[in-house]
Short mmCIF file of C-alpha atoms in Angstrom, two decimals:
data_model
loop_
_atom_site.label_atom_id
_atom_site.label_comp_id
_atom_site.label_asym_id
_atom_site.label_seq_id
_atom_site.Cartn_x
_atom_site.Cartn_y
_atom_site.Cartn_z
CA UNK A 1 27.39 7.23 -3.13
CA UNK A 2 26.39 5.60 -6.61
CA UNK A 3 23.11 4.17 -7.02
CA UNK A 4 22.99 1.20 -9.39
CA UNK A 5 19.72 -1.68 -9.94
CA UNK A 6 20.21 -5.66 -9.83
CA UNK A 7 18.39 -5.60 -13.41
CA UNK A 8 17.78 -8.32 -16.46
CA UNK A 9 19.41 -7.19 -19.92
CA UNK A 10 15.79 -6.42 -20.78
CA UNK A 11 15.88 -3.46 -18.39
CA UNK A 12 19.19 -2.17 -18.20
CA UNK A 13 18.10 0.69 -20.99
CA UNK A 14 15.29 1.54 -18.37
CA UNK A 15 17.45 1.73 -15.76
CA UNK A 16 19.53 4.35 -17.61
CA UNK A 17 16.37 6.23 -18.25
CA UNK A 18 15.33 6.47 -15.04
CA UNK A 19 19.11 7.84 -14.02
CA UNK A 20 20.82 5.15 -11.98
CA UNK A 21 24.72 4.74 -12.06
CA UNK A 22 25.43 1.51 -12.98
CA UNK A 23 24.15 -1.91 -13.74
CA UNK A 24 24.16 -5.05 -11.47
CA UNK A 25 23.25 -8.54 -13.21
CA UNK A 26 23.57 -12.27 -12.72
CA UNK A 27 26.98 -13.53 -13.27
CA UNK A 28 26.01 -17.16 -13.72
CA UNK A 29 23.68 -16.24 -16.60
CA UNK A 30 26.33 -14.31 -18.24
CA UNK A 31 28.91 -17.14 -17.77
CA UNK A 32 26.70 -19.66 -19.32
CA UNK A 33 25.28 -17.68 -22.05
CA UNK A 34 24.78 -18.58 -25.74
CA UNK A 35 26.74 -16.14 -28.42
CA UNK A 36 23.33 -14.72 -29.14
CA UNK A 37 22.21 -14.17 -25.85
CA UNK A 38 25.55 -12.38 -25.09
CA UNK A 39 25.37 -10.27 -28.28
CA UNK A 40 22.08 -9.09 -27.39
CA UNK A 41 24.00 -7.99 -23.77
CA UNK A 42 26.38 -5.81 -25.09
CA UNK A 43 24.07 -4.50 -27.72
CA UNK A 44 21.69 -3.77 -24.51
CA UNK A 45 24.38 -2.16 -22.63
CA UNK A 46 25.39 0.09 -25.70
CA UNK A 47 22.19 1.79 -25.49
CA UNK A 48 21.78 2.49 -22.33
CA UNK A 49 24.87 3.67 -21.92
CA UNK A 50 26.33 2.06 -18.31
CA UNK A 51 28.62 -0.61 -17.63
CA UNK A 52 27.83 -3.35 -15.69
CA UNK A 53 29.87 -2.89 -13.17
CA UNK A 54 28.81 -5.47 -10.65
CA UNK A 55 27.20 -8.99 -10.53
CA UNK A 56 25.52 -10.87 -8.28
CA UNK A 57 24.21 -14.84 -8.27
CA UNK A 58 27.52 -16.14 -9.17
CA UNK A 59 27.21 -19.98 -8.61
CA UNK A 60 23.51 -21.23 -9.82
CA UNK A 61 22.33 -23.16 -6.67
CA UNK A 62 23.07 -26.45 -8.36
CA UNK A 63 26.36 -25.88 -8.10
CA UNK A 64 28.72 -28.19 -6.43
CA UNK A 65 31.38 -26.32 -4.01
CA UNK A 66 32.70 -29.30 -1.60
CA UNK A 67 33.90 -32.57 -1.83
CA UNK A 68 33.49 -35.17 1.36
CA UNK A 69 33.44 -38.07 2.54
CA UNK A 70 29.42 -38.05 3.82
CA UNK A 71 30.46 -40.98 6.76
CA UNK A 72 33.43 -39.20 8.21
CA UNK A 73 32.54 -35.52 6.77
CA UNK A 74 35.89 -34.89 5.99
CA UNK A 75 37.30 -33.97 2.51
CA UNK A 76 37.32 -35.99 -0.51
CA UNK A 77 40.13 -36.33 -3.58
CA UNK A 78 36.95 -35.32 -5.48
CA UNK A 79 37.12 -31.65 -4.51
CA UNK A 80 40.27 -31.36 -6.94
CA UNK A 81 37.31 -31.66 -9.70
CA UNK A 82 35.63 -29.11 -8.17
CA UNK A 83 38.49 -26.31 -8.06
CA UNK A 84 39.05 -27.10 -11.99
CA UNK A 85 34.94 -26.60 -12.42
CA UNK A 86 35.05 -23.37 -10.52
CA UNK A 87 38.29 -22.16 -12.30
CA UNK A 88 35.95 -23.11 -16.03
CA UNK A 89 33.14 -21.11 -14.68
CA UNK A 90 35.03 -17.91 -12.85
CA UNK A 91 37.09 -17.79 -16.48
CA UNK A 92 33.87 -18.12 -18.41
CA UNK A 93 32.23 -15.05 -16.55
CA UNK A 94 34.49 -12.91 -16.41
CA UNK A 95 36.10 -13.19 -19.85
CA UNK A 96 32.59 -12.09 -20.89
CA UNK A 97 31.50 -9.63 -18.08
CA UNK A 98 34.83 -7.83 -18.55
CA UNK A 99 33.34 -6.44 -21.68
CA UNK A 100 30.52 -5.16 -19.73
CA UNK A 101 32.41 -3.46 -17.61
CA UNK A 102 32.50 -5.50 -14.49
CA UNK A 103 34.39 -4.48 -11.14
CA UNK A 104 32.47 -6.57 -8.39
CA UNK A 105 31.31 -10.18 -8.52
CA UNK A 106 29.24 -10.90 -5.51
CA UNK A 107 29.32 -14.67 -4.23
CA UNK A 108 26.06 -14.88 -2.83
CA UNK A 109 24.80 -17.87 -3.58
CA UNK A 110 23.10 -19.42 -0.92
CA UNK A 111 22.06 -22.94 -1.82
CA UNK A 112 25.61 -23.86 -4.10
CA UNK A 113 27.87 -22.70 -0.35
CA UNK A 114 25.07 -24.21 2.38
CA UNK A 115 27.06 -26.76 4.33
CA UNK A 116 25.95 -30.11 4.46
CA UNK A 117 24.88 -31.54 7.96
CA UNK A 118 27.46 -34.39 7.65
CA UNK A 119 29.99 -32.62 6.83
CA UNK A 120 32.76 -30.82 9.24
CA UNK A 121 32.50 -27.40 9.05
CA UNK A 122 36.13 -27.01 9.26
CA UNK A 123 36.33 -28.74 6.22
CA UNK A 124 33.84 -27.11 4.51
CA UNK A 125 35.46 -23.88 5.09
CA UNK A 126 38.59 -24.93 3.98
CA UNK A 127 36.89 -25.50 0.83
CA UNK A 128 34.89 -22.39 0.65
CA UNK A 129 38.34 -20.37 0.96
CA UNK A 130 39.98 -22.05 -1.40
CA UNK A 131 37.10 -21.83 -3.75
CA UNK A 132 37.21 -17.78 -2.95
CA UNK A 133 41.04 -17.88 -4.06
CA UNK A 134 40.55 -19.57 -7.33
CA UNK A 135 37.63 -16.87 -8.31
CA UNK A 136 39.58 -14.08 -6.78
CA UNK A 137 42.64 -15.27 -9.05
CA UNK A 138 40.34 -14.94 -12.25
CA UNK A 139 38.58 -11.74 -10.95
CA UNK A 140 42.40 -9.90 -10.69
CA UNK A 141 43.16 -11.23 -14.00
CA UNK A 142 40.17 -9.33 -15.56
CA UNK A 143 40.47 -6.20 -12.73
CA UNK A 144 37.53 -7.08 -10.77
CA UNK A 145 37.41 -8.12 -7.27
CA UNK A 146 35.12 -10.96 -5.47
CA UNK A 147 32.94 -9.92 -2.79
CA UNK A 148 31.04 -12.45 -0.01
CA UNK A 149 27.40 -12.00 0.42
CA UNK A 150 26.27 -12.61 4.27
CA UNK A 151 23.16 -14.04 3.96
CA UNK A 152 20.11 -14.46 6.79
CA UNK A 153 19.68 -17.87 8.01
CA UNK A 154 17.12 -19.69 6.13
CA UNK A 155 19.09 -18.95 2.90
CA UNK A 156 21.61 -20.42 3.85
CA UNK A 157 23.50 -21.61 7.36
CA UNK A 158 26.87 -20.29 6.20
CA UNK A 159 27.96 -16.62 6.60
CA UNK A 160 24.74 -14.93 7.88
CA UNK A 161 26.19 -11.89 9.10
CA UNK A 162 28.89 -9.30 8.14
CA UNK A 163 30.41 -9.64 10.83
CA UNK A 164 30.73 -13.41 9.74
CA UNK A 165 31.82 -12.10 6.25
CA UNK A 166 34.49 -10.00 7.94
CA UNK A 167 35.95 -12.54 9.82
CA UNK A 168 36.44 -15.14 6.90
CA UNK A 169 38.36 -11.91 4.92
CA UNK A 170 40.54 -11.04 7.70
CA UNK A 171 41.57 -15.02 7.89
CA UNK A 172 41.94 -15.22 4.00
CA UNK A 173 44.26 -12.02 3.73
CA UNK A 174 43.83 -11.40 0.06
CA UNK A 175 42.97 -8.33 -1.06
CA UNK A 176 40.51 -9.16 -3.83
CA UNK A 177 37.86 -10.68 -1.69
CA UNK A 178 36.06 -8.40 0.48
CA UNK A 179 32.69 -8.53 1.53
CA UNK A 180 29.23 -7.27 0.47
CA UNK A 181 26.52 -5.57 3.43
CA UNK A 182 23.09 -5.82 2.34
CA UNK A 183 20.33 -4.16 4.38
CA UNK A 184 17.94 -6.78 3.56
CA UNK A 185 19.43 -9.50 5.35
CA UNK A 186 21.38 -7.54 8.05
CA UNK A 187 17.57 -6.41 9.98
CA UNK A 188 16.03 -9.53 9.27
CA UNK A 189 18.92 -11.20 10.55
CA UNK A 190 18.87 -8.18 13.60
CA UNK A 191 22.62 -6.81 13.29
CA UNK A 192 23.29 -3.77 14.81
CA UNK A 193 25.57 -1.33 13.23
CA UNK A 194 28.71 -2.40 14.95
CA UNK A 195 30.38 -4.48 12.34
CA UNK A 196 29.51 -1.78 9.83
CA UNK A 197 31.80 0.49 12.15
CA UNK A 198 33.98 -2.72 12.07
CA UNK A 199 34.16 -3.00 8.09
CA UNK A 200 37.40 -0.62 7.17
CA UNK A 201 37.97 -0.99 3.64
CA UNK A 202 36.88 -4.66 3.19
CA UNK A 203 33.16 -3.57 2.71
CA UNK A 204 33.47 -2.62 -1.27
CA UNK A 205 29.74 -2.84 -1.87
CA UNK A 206 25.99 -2.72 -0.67
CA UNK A 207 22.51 -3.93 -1.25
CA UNK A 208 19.35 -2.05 -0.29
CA UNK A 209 15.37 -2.81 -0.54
CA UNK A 210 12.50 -2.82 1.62
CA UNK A 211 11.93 -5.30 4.60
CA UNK A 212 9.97 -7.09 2.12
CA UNK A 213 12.72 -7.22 -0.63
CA UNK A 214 10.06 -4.76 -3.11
CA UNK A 215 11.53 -1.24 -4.28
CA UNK A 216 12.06 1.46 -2.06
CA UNK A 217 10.66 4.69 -1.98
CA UNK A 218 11.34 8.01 0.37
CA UNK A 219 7.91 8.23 1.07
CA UNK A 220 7.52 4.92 2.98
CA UNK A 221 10.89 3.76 3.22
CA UNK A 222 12.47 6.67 4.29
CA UNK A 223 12.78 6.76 8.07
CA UNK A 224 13.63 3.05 7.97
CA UNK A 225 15.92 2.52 5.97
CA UNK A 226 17.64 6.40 5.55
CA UNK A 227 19.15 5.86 9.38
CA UNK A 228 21.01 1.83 8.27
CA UNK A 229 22.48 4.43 5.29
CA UNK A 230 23.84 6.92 7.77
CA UNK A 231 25.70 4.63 9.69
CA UNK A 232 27.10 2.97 6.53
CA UNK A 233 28.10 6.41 5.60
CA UNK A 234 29.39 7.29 9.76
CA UNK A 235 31.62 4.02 8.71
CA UNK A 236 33.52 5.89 5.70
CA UNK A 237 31.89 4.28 3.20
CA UNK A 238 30.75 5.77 -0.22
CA UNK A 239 31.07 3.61 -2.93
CA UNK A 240 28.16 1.40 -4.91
CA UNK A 241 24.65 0.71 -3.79
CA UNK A 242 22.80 -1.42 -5.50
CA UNK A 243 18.45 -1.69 -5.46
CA UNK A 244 18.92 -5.55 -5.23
CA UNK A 245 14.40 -6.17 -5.71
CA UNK A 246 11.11 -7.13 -6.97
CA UNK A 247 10.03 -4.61 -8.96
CA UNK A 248 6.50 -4.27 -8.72
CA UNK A 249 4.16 -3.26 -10.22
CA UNK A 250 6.46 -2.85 -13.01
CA UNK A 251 10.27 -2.36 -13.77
CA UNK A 252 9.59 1.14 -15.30
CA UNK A 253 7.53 1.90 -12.09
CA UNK A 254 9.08 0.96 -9.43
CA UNK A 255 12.60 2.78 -10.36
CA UNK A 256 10.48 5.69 -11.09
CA UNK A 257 8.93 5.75 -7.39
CA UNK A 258 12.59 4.78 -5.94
CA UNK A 259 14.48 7.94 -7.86
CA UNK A 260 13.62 10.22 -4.69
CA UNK A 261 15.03 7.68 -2.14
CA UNK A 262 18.22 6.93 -4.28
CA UNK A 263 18.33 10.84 -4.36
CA UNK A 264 18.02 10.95 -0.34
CA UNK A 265 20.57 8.30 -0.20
CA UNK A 266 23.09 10.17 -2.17
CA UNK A 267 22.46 13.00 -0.16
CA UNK A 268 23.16 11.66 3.06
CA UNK A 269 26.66 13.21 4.85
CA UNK A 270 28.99 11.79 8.03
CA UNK A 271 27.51 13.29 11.45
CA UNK A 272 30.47 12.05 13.06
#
């Protein structure tokens, strides 16, 4: 397993300090960055050494992903707008984060893919996939793949478990857009570990925190969150986990006090 922080540009020499295995940042702000503010990315990720490899927050929450008709809820001409808007900002992204290093955009996203309450939700799922496709297209194009965020309810009322995430995959059929499990929203949300046992090869990548979304540590974390990690691992899986938190008191800190989990993480073996 590969241990990797959700981290601002500020941080990401910290995080290399602190010996973490990769970088996770915000895909919007990268795609809608200013030449300077981009320049000061890649200077940031020469010295500390990592690639970004993944990114979260893809669409800010302002986003608009469907197109209906709010008196009969079904789709509107409109959404043709929309797939040229996402195409813009998918191209934008990646054409930047490919420099970085990038291999993983999460679609998380909450607010930009909530469904509204007039609208059918056959409809709006129509128009989630096809907004997956277009983003998946760009993501091949620059060797990355897209991955879908389940999300508790509350954040959003689309795709609030993996095993929601799993099914909208296996319907799609495309091979660069998998899905993401993070532990944060999986207990809150109580899933058991079935659809972790369920996952195959279209769970590329994981989230971890505390119950209360802060920084981990062995110490207090430990027999919580160490037995989610072993089934993940029962499932097959050993690829990228990301620290996706507040980091509190202090960046510096916090990774610090969370070095001993990550190490108990990468430490943990199949039992079965």
């Amino acid at each position: 397993m590969r241990i990797g922080v959700c981290a601002n540009p500020q941080d990401w020499v910290t995080v290399a300090e602190k010996g973490y295995d990769y970088i996770e940042t915000n895909f919007a702000s990268i795609a809608n960055s200013s030449d300077e503010d981009f320049a000061f990315m890649l200077a940031q990720k020469e010295k500390a050494g990592l690639d970004v490899e993944a990114c979260m927050g893809y669409f800010p929450g302002t986003f608009k992903l469907y197109a209906y008709d709010e008196t009969t809820g079904e789709a509107s001409p409109a959404f043709a707008d929309i797939e040229k808007q996402v195409y813009e900002h998918s191209e934008k992204g990646f054409s930047k984060a490919s420099k970085l290093g990038i291999k993983i955009a999460v679609i998380g996203s909450g607010a930009a893919r909530n469904i509204p309450d007039n609208m059918k939700h056959e409809v709006a799922e129509a128009q989630f996939t096809r907004v997956l496709e277009i983003c998946a297209e760009v993501a091949q194009k620059y060797g990355a793949r897209i991955v879908i965020e389940p999300l508790k309810a509350g954040e959003t009322n689309y795709i609030n478990t993996l095993a929601d995430g799993l099914a909208l995959c296996r319907k799609i059929n495309n091979p660069a857009i998998c899905v993401l499990n993070d532990f944060y929203h999986s207990a809150l949300g109580g899933e058991t570990p079935d659809a972790l046992f369920d996952s195959g090869d279209l769970l590329i990548h994981t989230h971890i925190s505390k119950l209360n979304r802060h920084c981990p540590n062995l110490e207090e974390d430990g027999e919580i969150l160490l037995p989610m990690v072993q089934n993940l691992v029962n499932a097959g899986y050993n690829d990228r986990m990301s620290l996706e938190c507040v980091f509190s008191p202090d960046v510096s800190t916090a990774l610090e006090n969370a070095r001993t989990f990550a190490a108990a993480i990468k430490a943990v073996k199949p039992t079965k």
